[in-house]
Amino acid sequence: MPKYNFSRRDFFKSGAIGGASLMLGSGFTKKHKNLESLNYSSAVLANDGLILPSTYALDLTPAQWIWYPSQRTLANTFILFRKSITVQKEISSAKGWILGDSRYELSVNGKRIQWGPPPSDPRFSEADPLELDKLLTKGENVIGATVLYYGYGDGTWPVGKPGFIFYLKITFTDGSEQTIISDENWDCHLARSWKPGQYKRWYLRALQEEFDSRSYPYGWTNADYSINKSWIKASNIHGLGTKPALSAGASDYMNDSSSGDTVTELRKRSIPMLVESDVHNVTLQESYWVKWHRPPQEYFEMITPDAFEGIQEDSANPIDQNAWEIILADDEKGAVLTFSLDEQIVGWPFFTIQAPSGTIVEMMVQEGHKLFKDGGPAIMNNHFHSWSRFICQEGENHFHPFDFESVKWIQLHIHGQKGKIVLKNVGMKRRLYNWPNSAKVKTSDKDLQKLINACINTIYNNSQETIVDGMARERQQYSGDLGHMLHGIHRVFGENQLPARFVNTYSQGITLDGYFLDTWPAFDRLNRLTQRQLGLTKWGPLLDHGVGFNFDCYYYYLYTGDLEALNEVWPRLKRFNQYLKSIVGEDGLLPVENLGIPAVWIDHEAYEQQRHKQCAFNLYAAAMMKNAFGLLAEAKGEYQTARDANAFSYELLNNTISKYWDTTQKLFVCNKPWVKEEGKERMCDRSLSTAILFDLCPYEQQEAAISALVNKPENMGLSYPTNANWYLWALGKAGKIDIVFQDFQERWIKMDSVHQNNTMQEFWNVIPDSGSQWSHASIAPLFSVYMDIAGIRPIEPAYKQFQIHPQPGNLEYLELENYTPFGPIGFLLTGKKGNRLLKLKIPINTTCQLVLDEKEKIKLNAMNTSKGKSIYEIKGGKEVALKLKFL
C-alpha cells in the first residue's frame, strides 16, 4: 500500500463545502485504538445528556389523561369524546392544548377544527395548541374529539398507549376566566362505525379504514344532540399532566410496554399547525364496470387472483359539472370511476354520495396510474393496499378518510346494493405546512422552471410535521439522502422551525449501542432490529444515515446560527461518533459488512457489491468528522472533541487512500483490492464527488475525478436521484456548470413525475400502478440552482458572511430570493453570456463575498485575486447592479 507524507498541520486547516482546501495528512494504516473514553455502561436513553424540563415542556395540570373505561383497547379503535360547555359572557381569548394518542380530529359545534398530533417519539409527545375564541358562542357549545388508537406499529408511530388530554382556558372581556379540562365528566362513545381491532393496511400504515355510516352517531358534536346509553362517562387513566400517554395507566396489552424509569416529558408543539384548504379541480378520467368472480371483500382482504374482470362500458352518466348518476342493477357488478388531480398533493380525498343503505364504496388512491381504457388495471388496488371502505346509510353521505393520503389519482369502486346512486362533490382537503415565505425563483428556461416547480411541490408534499421520503409510502423521517431536502426548506422558504424539529425528533432514535435508527419515529425500524437478529432483512439501522445526520445538524447551525436547538442533539452526536470509532477494523477503516444489527447502505443503484461501498462510506465519514461534527464541537466550545474528530478524520482518510487510491489513474477505485478477483474496475460517483467537495484527493489531484464525473464511464456507478446532489455539487465546485445543465436536461427534466404529477420521483424510472414513489425527496436541482448556479453559500453561521459565485451557463434570466435570518438575499441576473446585468440585494448585518472573473472591470475593490477569480466584499444593507462581460 502506498504511503503519503503530507503535513498533518495542513490537514487540520479545515474546509467545508465551498471553503478552504482540505489537505491530507501522513499515512496511517493501523487500527484506531484510542477508545478509552468510551463508557457504554452509561449509554442509556435516560442518561444521554437531557436537561429537563426542556424549553418545550408543557404542564396541563389539572387536566387528566382520560379514556373509555376498559381493561384493554384493541388496535385501530376509535373513541369519541364529548364535552358540553355553557358560555355566558363575551370571550376575549380561548387558548389551550390537545393531544390524543395516536391521532385525533377536533370539532367544535359541528365544525372540523384540526387534525393531529404531529408524529413524535412516544416519550416526548407534542400537544397541539388550541385557539377557539372565534368558534365558541354565547350559550351551549360542544367540544368533540375523535381519537384513534393505532395499537399496531406505524411508520410514524412506534409505540404508545391510549389516552386523551385537553386543556382550555377561556378569558372573558371582563377579566374573568373559565377552564375546561379533560376529566371524568366528559362523555365518551366506542365508535363501532369503525370496527375495533381492524387489521392494519401494511407494515408502515396502521389504519386500514372501514367506516360504516349506519352506526355513526351523526350530529354528536352539535348542541342539540341527545346522548343515549351508548355514551358513558370517561375514565381517569392516572397520568400526569406533565407526561405523555406512555406514562399513563391504560393497558398496552399488544406490546406490554411500560415507561418504567424511562425519562418522559409532555411537550408543546414545536412547529405551526398545518393549513387545510379544499381543492375541487378533480377530473373524471373514465368510468366502467367490474364483474366479480369472487366476493369483493375477499379480494380486498386477500387480493385473490382472477377475482374480477373489467367491462369497458361507461358506468356513470354526468348530470352536472361535478355530479354523476350510476344505476346498480346487478349484485355481481360494480361501478368504477377514476379521477385525477392536476398535480400530486397531500390531504383527505372527499366525496358525497346519495345511495341505498348498505352501498359500499372502496376508495383507492395512487401516485401514478395507467387508465383501464389504455391497458391499465381495472381496479387500482396496487399501492400497498391504499384503500378505505365506506358503507352508506340511506340517503346522502359525506365521506373522507380519517387519515390523510398523498395522491394524484382517486378511484371509487361502488357496489353492494341495487338502485340509483348520485355521486358528487369529489375533491381533496389539501394539507400544507404553514410556510413563512413563498418560494421565489424564476428562470428563462421553461423546462428548468418546470423542474423547479416540481421540486417545490415535492417539498409541499413531503415536509409537513415531519420531513419524509414520500407521504404515499414512507412517512417516517430519514436522514442521509432525505436530509438534503433541508437545503431547500431553509433557503427557498426561510423555514427554520421544521428543520429544528427534524434534528431533535430524529436524534431521539439513538440506540443503547450508540448508533441512530435510520428513521425515527417509526415502528418499522424497531422491527428491523428483530429481523436482523433472525437474518430476515438486509435493512438495518443505516450507519451512513447517521453520518448524514451529523451534516444535517451542522447545516442547521450554518443556516440559522442557532446552537440552542441542538442542545439535546449534541450528546447523541458524540455518542454516535464514539460508536464509529469502536467499530474500526484491522485495516483502519469503518467496515460495511458483518456489522451485526446496523448496516451501510450509501445508495440503491451505484454498487454491484456491498464491499464496494467501503471507499465512499469512509470518505463520507472522514468528511463528516472534520466538516460537520468537528465544526459543531468548535462552536460548542469543546475543542478537545474537535481535535479528536479531526484526528479520526485524518486516520480514516489516509487509510482510505492506502486501500482505494489508484496512483496511476489518480482517483479512487472502489473495488481496487479486488480488481484481479473481479476482473474489472469499479468507480462510483459518490466517492469521487465526496473527494472533490472536501478536497480529499492526495496533493489536490482532482482532474481525473472531475473528468470521470463529466464523462460518466461505464465502470462508474451512478447514484439514484435523491443522492445525485453530491454529483451536482462536485460539478458545480469544479466549474463544470455546463454538465450540470446537461444533467438537468438528460435525466431530470425527462422524469415522468415532473410532467404528470408536478413532483420528483424516487428512481430514474418509475412505473404506474406499482410501489414506485412519484413524490420523493429528490429535489437536488432546486437547491443546486441556489448553491451552484446562483452560487450562494454561507461562510459563517446565519449568513453573517456568505459567498455568491454565479455560474449561470446559458441562462438569460434567473431571479430568486435566498432567505436568511437577516432577511432575503436578492439575486437577479439578466442578459446573454458576455453582456449580463447582475443585481444583488445584501441583507443588513451580513457581508457578501462576490466571486467573479478577474477580467471584469467593476466599481468594487477586489479583496483577493487567485486562480483567475477575484473576490469583492459587499457590506450588508446595500443593493448593487453590475454589468458583466465575462459571466
Coordinates of N, CA and C in Angstrom, one line a residue, residues 650-847:
Y650 N -8.6 12.3 9.9 CA -7.3 12.2 9.3 C -6.9 10.7 9.1
E651 N -7.2 9.9 10.1 CA -6.9 8.5 10.0 C -7.7 7.8 9.0
L652 N -9.0 8.0 9.0 CA -9.9 7.4 8.0 C -9.5 7.7 6.6
L653 N -9.2 9.0 6.4 CA -8.8 9.4 5.1 C -7.5 8.7 4.6
N654 N -6.5 8.8 5.4 CA -5.3 8.2 4.9 C -5.4 6.7 4.7
N655 N -6.1 6.0 5.5 CA -6.3 4.6 5.3 C -7.2 4.3 4.1
T656 N -8.1 5.2 3.8 CA -8.9 5.0 2.6 C -8.0 5.2 1.3
I657 N -7.1 6.2 1.4 CA -6.2 6.4 0.3 C -5.3 5.2 0.1
S658 N -4.8 4.6 1.2 CA -3.9 3.5 1.1 C -4.6 2.3 0.5
K659 N -5.9 2.2 0.7 CA -6.6 1.0 0.2 C -7.2 1.2 -1.2
Y660 N -7.7 2.4 -1.4 CA -8.5 2.6 -2.6 C -8.0 3.7 -3.6
W661 N -6.9 4.4 -3.3 CA -6.4 5.4 -4.3 C -5.6 4.7 -5.3
D662 N -5.9 4.9 -6.6 CA -5.1 4.4 -7.7 C -4.1 5.5 -8.1
T663 N -2.8 5.2 -7.9 CA -1.8 6.2 -8.1 C -1.5 6.4 -9.6
T664 N -1.9 5.4 -10.4 CA -1.7 5.6 -11.9 C -2.8 6.5 -12.5
Q665 N -4.1 6.1 -12.1 CA -5.2 6.9 -12.6 C -5.5 8.2 -11.9
K666 N -4.9 8.2 -10.6 CA -5.1 9.4 -9.8 C -6.6 9.6 -9.4
L667 N -7.2 8.6 -9.0 CA -8.6 8.7 -8.5 C -8.9 7.5 -7.6
F668 N -10.0 7.5 -6.9 CA -10.4 6.4 -6.1 C -11.1 5.3 -6.9
V669 N -10.7 4.1 -6.7 CA -11.3 3.0 -7.4 C -12.0 2.1 -6.3
C670 N -13.3 2.0 -6.3 CA -14.0 1.5 -5.1 C -13.9 0.0 -5.0
N671 N -13.3 -0.7 -6.0 CA -13.0 -2.2 -5.8 C -11.6 -2.5 -6.0
K672 N -10.7 -1.5 -5.8 CA -9.3 -1.7 -6.0 C -8.7 -2.9 -5.4
P673 N -9.0 -3.3 -4.2 CA -8.4 -4.5 -3.6 C -8.8 -5.8 -4.3
W674 N -9.9 -5.8 -5.1 CA -10.4 -7.0 -5.6 C -10.5 -7.0 -7.1
V675 N -9.8 -6.1 -7.8 CA -9.8 -5.9 -9.2 C -9.5 -7.2 -9.9
K676 N -8.4 -7.9 -9.5 CA -7.9 -9.1 -10.1 C -9.0 -10.2 -10.0
E677 N -9.5 -10.3 -8.8 CA -10.6 -11.3 -8.5 C -11.8 -11.1 -9.3
E678 N -12.2 -9.8 -9.5 CA -13.5 -9.5 -10.1 C -13.3 -9.3 -11.6
G679 N -12.1 -9.0 -12.1 CA -11.8 -8.9 -13.5 C -12.2 -7.6 -14.1
K680 N -12.5 -6.6 -13.3 CA -12.8 -5.3 -13.8 C -12.7 -4.2 -12.7
E681 N -12.6 -3.0 -13.1 CA -12.5 -1.9 -12.1 C -13.9 -1.3 -12.0
R682 N -14.2 -0.8 -10.7 CA -15.4 -0.1 -10.5 C -15.1 1.2 -9.8
M683 N -15.8 2.3 -10.2 CA -15.8 3.6 -9.5 C -17.2 3.9 -9.2
C684 N -17.4 4.9 -8.4 CA -18.7 5.4 -8.0 C -18.7 6.9 -8.0
D685 N -19.8 7.5 -8.4 CA -19.9 9.0 -8.4 C -19.8 9.5 -7.0
R686 N -20.3 8.7 -6.0 CA -20.3 9.2 -4.6 C -18.9 9.4 -4.1
S687 N -18.0 8.4 -4.3 CA -16.6 8.6 -3.8 C -15.9 9.7 -4.5
L688 N -16.1 9.8 -5.8 CA -15.4 10.9 -6.5 C -15.9 12.3 -6.1
S689 N -17.2 12.4 -6.0 CA -17.8 13.6 -5.6 C -17.4 14.1 -4.3
T690 N -17.5 13.2 -3.3 CA -17.1 13.5 -1.9 C -15.6 14.0 -1.9
A691 N -14.7 13.3 -2.6 CA -13.3 13.6 -2.6 C -13.1 15.0 -3.2
I692 N -13.9 15.4 -4.2 CA -13.8 16.7 -4.8 C -14.3 17.8 -3.9
L693 N -15.5 17.5 -3.3 CA -16.1 18.5 -2.5 C -15.3 18.9 -1.3
F694 N -14.7 17.9 -0.7 CA -14.0 18.1 0.6 C -12.5 18.1 0.4
D695 N -12.0 18.1 -0.8 CA -10.6 18.2 -1.1 C -9.8 17.0 -0.5
L696 N -10.3 15.8 -0.8 CA -9.8 14.6 -0.2 C -8.8 13.8 -1.1
C697 N -8.6 14.4 -2.3 CA -7.6 13.7 -3.2 C -6.2 14.1 -2.8
P698 N -5.2 13.1 -2.8 CA -3.8 13.5 -2.4 C -3.3 14.5 -3.4
Y699 N -2.6 15.5 -2.7 CA -2.0 16.6 -3.5 C -2.9 17.3 -4.4
E700 N -4.2 17.4 -4.0 CA -5.3 18.1 -4.8 C -5.3 17.6 -6.2
Q701 N -5.1 16.3 -6.4 CA -5.1 15.7 -7.7 C -6.6 15.3 -8.1
Q702 N -7.4 16.3 -8.5 CA -8.8 16.2 -8.7 C -9.1 16.0 -10.2
E703 N -8.2 16.2 -11.1 CA -8.5 16.3 -12.5 C -9.2 15.0 -13.0
A704 N -8.6 13.9 -12.6 CA -9.1 12.6 -13.1 C -10.5 12.3 -12.6
A705 N -10.8 12.7 -11.3 CA -12.1 12.5 -10.7 C -13.1 13.4 -11.4
I706 N -12.7 14.7 -11.7 CA -13.6 15.6 -12.4 C -13.9 15.1 -13.8
S707 N -12.9 14.6 -14.5 CA -13.1 14.0 -15.8 C -14.1 12.9 -15.8
A708 N -14.0 12.0 -14.8 CA -14.9 10.8 -14.7 C -16.3 11.3 -14.5
L709 N -16.5 12.3 -13.6 CA -17.9 12.8 -13.4 C -18.5 13.4 -14.7
V710 N -17.6 14.1 -15.4 CA -18.1 14.7 -16.6 C -18.5 13.7 -17.7
N711 N -17.6 12.6 -17.8 CA -17.8 11.7 -18.9 C -18.6 10.4 -18.6
K712 N -18.8 10.2 -17.3 CA -19.6 9.0 -16.9 C -19.2 7.7 -17.5
P713 N -18.0 7.2 -17.3 CA -17.6 6.0 -17.9 C -18.4 4.8 -17.5
E714 N -18.5 3.8 -18.2 CA -19.4 2.7 -18.0 C -19.1 2.0 -16.6
N715 N -17.9 2.0 -16.2 CA -17.5 1.4 -15.0 C -17.7 2.2 -13.7
M716 N -18.4 3.4 -13.9 CA -18.7 4.2 -12.7 C -20.2 4.1 -12.4
G717 N -20.4 3.7 -11.1 CA -21.8 3.6 -10.6 C -22.4 4.9 -10.4
L718 N -23.6 5.1 -10.7 CA -24.3 6.4 -10.6 C -25.4 6.3 -9.5
S719 N -25.5 7.3 -8.6 CA -26.4 7.3 -7.5 C -27.8 7.5 -8.0
Y720 N -28.7 7.0 -7.2 CA -30.1 7.3 -7.5 C -30.5 8.7 -7.2
P721 N -31.6 9.2 -7.7 CA -31.8 10.7 -7.8 C -31.6 11.4 -6.5
T722 N -32.1 10.9 -5.4 CA -32.0 11.6 -4.1 C -30.6 11.8 -3.6
N723 N -29.7 11.0 -4.1 CA -28.3 11.1 -3.8 C -27.5 11.8 -4.9
A724 N -28.1 12.2 -5.9 CA -27.4 12.8 -7.0 C -26.9 14.2 -6.7
N725 N -27.3 14.8 -5.6 CA -26.8 16.1 -5.2 C -25.3 16.1 -5.1
W726 N -24.7 15.0 -4.6 CA -23.2 15.0 -4.4 C -22.6 15.2 -5.8
Y727 N -23.1 14.6 -6.8 CA -22.6 14.7 -8.2 C -22.8 16.1 -8.7
L728 N -23.9 16.7 -8.5 CA -24.2 18.1 -9.0 C -23.3 19.1 -8.2
W729 N -23.2 18.9 -6.9 CA -22.3 19.8 -6.1 C -20.9 19.8 -6.6
A730 N -20.4 18.6 -6.8 CA -19.0 18.4 -7.2 C -18.7 19.1 -8.6
L731 N -19.7 18.9 -9.5 CA -19.5 19.5 -10.8 C -19.6 21.1 -10.7
G732 N -20.5 21.5 -9.8 CA -20.6 23.0 -9.6 C -19.3 23.5 -9.0
K733 N -18.7 22.8 -8.0 CA -17.5 23.3 -7.4 C -16.3 23.3 -8.4
A734 N -16.3 22.3 -9.3 CA -15.3 22.2 -10.3 C -15.5 23.1 -11.5
G735 N -16.5 23.9 -11.5 CA -16.8 24.9 -12.6 C -17.4 24.2 -13.8
K736 N -17.9 23.0 -13.7 CA -18.5 22.3 -14.8 C -20.0 22.5 -14.9
I737 N -20.4 23.8 -14.8 CA -21.8 24.1 -14.8 C -22.5 23.6 -16.0
D738 N -21.8 23.6 -17.2 CA -22.5 23.1 -18.4 C -22.9 21.7 -18.3
I739 N -22.1 20.9 -17.5 CA -22.5 19.5 -17.3 C -23.7 19.4 -16.3
V740 N -23.8 20.3 -15.4 CA -25.0 20.4 -14.5 C -26.2 20.6 -15.3
F741 N -26.2 21.6 -16.2 CA -27.3 21.9 -17.1 C -27.6 20.7 -18.0
Q742 N -26.6 20.1 -18.5 CA -26.8 18.9 -19.3 C -27.5 17.8 -18.6
D743 N -27.1 17.6 -17.3 CA -27.7 16.5 -16.5 C -29.2 16.9 -16.2
F744 N -29.5 18.1 -16.0 CA -30.9 18.5 -15.9 C -31.7 18.1 -17.1
Q745 N -31.1 18.4 -18.3 CA -31.9 18.1 -19.5 C -32.0 16.6 -19.8
E746 N -30.9 15.9 -19.5 CA -30.9 14.5 -19.9 C -31.5 13.5 -19.0
R747 N -31.5 13.9 -17.7 CA -32.1 13.0 -16.7 C -33.3 13.5 -15.9
W748 N -33.1 14.7 -15.4 CA -34.1 15.3 -14.5 C -35.4 15.7 -15.2
I749 N -35.2 16.6 -16.2 CA -36.4 17.1 -16.8 C -37.3 16.1 -17.5
K750 N -36.6 15.0 -17.9 CA -37.4 13.9 -18.6 C -38.1 13.0 -17.6
M751 N -38.0 13.2 -16.3 CA -38.8 12.4 -15.4 C -40.3 12.4 -15.6
D752 N -40.9 11.3 -15.6 CA -42.4 11.2 -15.8 C -43.1 12.0 -14.7
S753 N -42.6 11.9 -13.5 CA -43.3 12.6 -12.4 C -43.3 14.1 -12.6
V754 N -42.3 14.6 -13.2 CA -42.2 16.1 -13.4 C -43.4 16.5 -14.3
H755 N -43.7 15.8 -15.3 CA -44.7 16.2 -16.3 C -46.1 15.7 -15.9
Q756 N -46.2 14.6 -15.2 CA -47.5 14.1 -14.8 C -48.0 14.5 -13.5
N757 N -47.1 14.6 -12.5 CA -47.5 14.8 -11.1 C -47.0 16.2 -10.5
N758 N -46.2 16.9 -11.3 CA -45.5 18.1 -10.7 C -44.7 17.7 -9.5
T759 N -44.0 16.6 -9.5 CA -43.3 16.1 -8.4 C -42.0 15.5 -8.9
M760 N -41.1 15.1 -7.9 CA -39.8 14.5 -8.2 C -39.9 13.0 -7.8
Q761 N -39.6 12.1 -8.7 CA -39.7 10.7 -8.4 C -38.5 10.1 -7.7
E762 N -38.7 8.9 -7.2 CA -37.6 8.2 -6.3 C -36.5 7.7 -7.2
F763 N -36.8 7.0 -8.3 CA -35.8 6.5 -9.1 C -35.8 7.1 -10.5
W764 N -34.8 6.9 -11.3 CA -34.8 7.5 -12.6 C -35.9 7.0 -13.5
N765 N -36.4 5.8 -13.2 CA -37.5 5.2 -13.9 C -38.6 4.8 -12.9
V766 N -39.8 5.2 -13.2 CA -40.9 4.8 -12.3 C -42.0 4.2 -13.1
I767 N -42.8 3.3 -12.5 CA -43.8 2.5 -13.2 C -45.2 2.8 -12.6
P768 N -46.1 3.2 -13.5 CA -47.5 3.4 -13.0 C -48.1 2.1 -12.3
D769 N -49.0 2.3 -11.4 CA -49.6 1.2 -10.7 C -48.7 0.2 -10.1
S770 N -47.7 0.7 -9.4 CA -46.7 -0.1 -8.7 C -46.4 0.6 -7.4
G771 N -45.3 0.1 -6.7 CA -44.9 0.7 -5.5 C -43.9 1.9 -5.7
S772 N -43.8 2.3 -6.9 CA -42.9 3.5 -7.2 C -43.4 4.7 -6.4
Q773 N -42.4 5.5 -5.9 CA -42.8 6.7 -5.3 C -42.6 7.9 -6.3
W774 N -43.7 8.6 -6.6 CA -43.7 9.6 -7.6 C -43.5 11.0 -6.9
S775 N -43.5 11.1 -5.6 CA -43.2 12.3 -4.9 C -42.2 12.0 -3.8
H776 N -40.9 12.1 -4.1 CA -39.9 11.7 -3.3 C -38.9 12.8 -3.1
A777 N -38.0 12.7 -2.1 CA -37.1 13.8 -1.7 C -36.0 14.1 -2.7
S778 N -36.2 13.9 -3.9 CA -35.2 14.1 -4.9 C -35.2 15.5 -5.5
I779 N -34.9 16.5 -4.6 CA -35.1 17.9 -5.1 C -33.7 18.5 -5.3
A780 N -32.7 17.8 -5.6 CA -31.3 18.3 -5.8 C -31.3 19.5 -6.8
P781 N -32.0 19.4 -8.0 CA -32.0 20.5 -8.9 C -32.4 21.9 -8.3
L782 N -33.3 21.8 -7.4 CA -33.8 23.1 -6.8 C -32.7 23.8 -6.0
F783 N -32.1 23.0 -5.0 CA -31.0 23.7 -4.2 C -29.7 23.8 -5.0
S784 N -29.5 23.1 -6.1 CA -28.4 23.3 -7.0 C -28.5 24.6 -7.7
V785 N -29.7 25.0 -8.0 CA -29.9 26.4 -8.6 C -29.4 27.4 -7.7
Y786 N -29.7 27.3 -6.4 CA -29.3 28.3 -5.4 C -27.8 28.2 -5.1
M787 N -27.3 26.9 -4.9 CA -25.9 26.8 -4.4 C -24.9 26.8 -5.5
D788 N -25.2 26.3 -6.7 CA -24.2 26.2 -7.8 C -24.4 27.1 -8.9
I789 N -25.6 27.4 -9.3 CA -25.9 28.3 -10.4 C -25.9 29.8 -9.9
A790 N -26.7 30.1 -8.9 CA -26.6 31.4 -8.3 C -25.3 31.5 -7.4
G791 N -24.9 30.3 -6.9 CA -23.6 30.2 -6.2 C -23.7 30.8 -4.8
I792 N -24.8 30.8 -4.1 CA -25.0 31.4 -2.8 C -24.7 30.3 -1.8
R793 N -23.7 30.5 -0.9 CA -23.3 29.6 0.1 C -22.9 30.4 1.4
P794 N -23.4 30.1 2.5 CA -23.0 30.7 3.8 C -21.6 30.3 4.1
I795 N -20.8 31.3 4.6 CA -19.4 31.0 5.1 C -19.4 31.0 6.6
E796 N -20.2 31.9 7.2 CA -20.3 31.9 8.7 C -21.8 31.6 9.0
P797 N -22.0 31.1 10.2 CA -23.4 30.7 10.6 C -24.3 31.9 10.5
A798 N -25.6 31.6 10.1 CA -26.6 32.6 9.9 C -26.4 33.5 8.8
Y799 N -25.5 33.2 7.8 CA -25.1 34.0 6.7 C -24.5 35.4 7.1
K800 N -23.9 35.4 8.3 CA -23.2 36.7 8.7 C -22.2 37.0 7.6
Q801 N -21.6 36.0 7.0 CA -20.8 36.2 5.9 C -21.1 35.1 4.9
F802 N -21.3 35.4 3.6 CA -21.7 34.4 2.6 C -21.0 34.7 1.3
Q803 N -21.0 33.7 0.5 CA -20.4 33.9 -0.8 C -21.4 33.8 -1.9
I804 N -21.2 34.6 -3.0 CA -22.0 34.5 -4.2 C -21.0 34.3 -5.4
H805 N -21.1 33.1 -6.0 CA -20.2 32.8 -7.1 C -21.1 32.4 -8.2
P806 N -21.7 33.3 -9.0 CA -22.7 32.9 -10.0 C -22.1 32.1 -11.2
Q807 N -22.8 31.1 -11.6 CA -22.4 30.3 -12.8 C -23.6 30.0 -13.6
P808 N -24.1 31.0 -14.4 CA -25.5 30.9 -15.0 C -25.5 30.1 -16.3
G809 N -24.3 29.6 -16.8 CA -24.3 28.9 -18.0 C -24.9 29.8 -19.1
N810 N -25.9 29.2 -19.8 CA -26.6 29.9 -20.9 C -27.9 30.5 -20.5
L811 N -28.2 30.5 -19.2 CA -29.5 31.1 -18.8 C -29.4 32.7 -19.0
E812 N -30.6 33.2 -19.5 CA -30.7 34.6 -19.8 C -31.4 35.3 -18.7
Y813 N -32.0 34.6 -17.8 CA -32.7 35.2 -16.7 C -32.8 34.3 -15.5
L814 N -32.4 34.7 -14.4 CA -32.5 34.0 -13.1 C -32.8 35.0 -12.0
E815 N -33.9 34.8 -11.4 CA -34.3 35.6 -10.2 C -34.7 34.8 -9.1
L816 N -34.1 35.0 -7.9 CA -34.5 34.2 -6.7 C -34.3 35.0 -5.5
E817 N -34.9 34.6 -4.4 CA -34.6 35.1 -3.1 C -34.1 33.9 -2.2
N818 N -33.0 34.1 -1.6 CA -32.4 33.1 -0.7 C -32.6 33.6 0.7
Y819 N -33.5 33.0 1.5 CA -33.8 33.5 2.8 C -32.7 33.2 3.8
T820 N -32.5 34.2 4.7 CA -31.5 34.1 5.8 C -32.2 34.6 7.0
P821 N -31.6 34.4 8.2 CA -32.1 35.0 9.4 C -32.2 36.5 9.4
F822 N -31.4 37.2 8.5 CA -31.4 38.6 8.5 C -32.2 39.2 7.3
G823 N -33.0 38.3 6.7 CA -33.7 38.7 5.5 C -33.3 38.1 4.3
P824 N -34.0 38.2 3.1 CA -33.6 37.5 1.9 C -32.4 38.1 1.2
I825 N -31.6 37.3 0.6 CA -30.6 37.7 -0.3 C -31.3 37.8 -1.7
G826 N -31.3 39.0 -2.3 CA -31.9 39.2 -3.6 C -30.9 38.9 -4.7
F827 N -31.3 38.1 -5.7 CA -30.4 37.8 -6.8 C -31.2 37.9 -8.1
L828 N -30.7 38.7 -9.0 CA -31.3 38.9 -10.3 C -30.2 39.0 -11.4
L829 N -30.3 38.1 -12.3 CA -29.3 38.0 -13.4 C -30.1 38.1 -14.7
T830 N -29.8 39.0 -15.6 CA -30.4 39.1 -16.9 C -29.4 39.3 -18.0
G831 N -29.7 38.9 -19.2 CA -28.9 39.1 -20.3 C -28.2 37.8 -20.8
K832 N -27.6 37.9 -22.0 CA -26.9 36.8 -22.6 C -25.4 36.8 -22.1
K833 N -24.8 35.6 -22.3 CA -23.4 35.4 -21.9 C -22.6 36.5 -22.6
G834 N -21.7 37.2 -21.8 CA -20.9 38.3 -22.3 C -21.5 39.6 -22.2
N835 N -22.8 39.7 -21.8 CA -23.4 41.0 -21.7 C -24.6 40.9 -20.7
R836 N -24.2 40.8 -19.4 CA -25.2 40.5 -18.4 C -25.2 41.6 -17.3
L837 N -26.4 41.7 -16.7 CA -26.6 42.6 -15.6 C -26.9 41.8 -14.4
L838 N -26.1 42.0 -13.3 CA -26.3 41.3 -12.1 C -26.7 42.3 -11.0
K839 N -27.9 42.0 -10.4 CA -28.4 42.9 -9.3 C -28.4 42.0 -8.0
L840 N -27.8 42.6 -7.0 CA -27.8 41.9 -5.7 C -28.4 42.8 -4.6
K841 N -29.1 42.2 -3.7 CA -29.6 42.8 -2.5 C -29.0 42.1 -1.3
I842 N -28.2 42.8 -0.5 CA -27.5 42.1 0.6 C -28.2 42.5 1.9
P843 N -28.6 41.5 2.7 CA -29.3 41.8 3.9 C -28.4 42.6 4.9
I844 N -29.0 43.4 5.7 CA -28.3 44.2 6.7 C -27.7 43.2 7.7
N845 N -26.5 43.6 8.3 CA -25.8 42.8 9.3 C -25.1 41.6 8.7
T846 N -25.0 41.5 7.3 CA -24.3 40.5 6.7 C -23.2 41.1 5.8
T847 N -22.3 40.2 5.3 CA -21.3 40.6 4.4 C -21.2 39.6 3.3

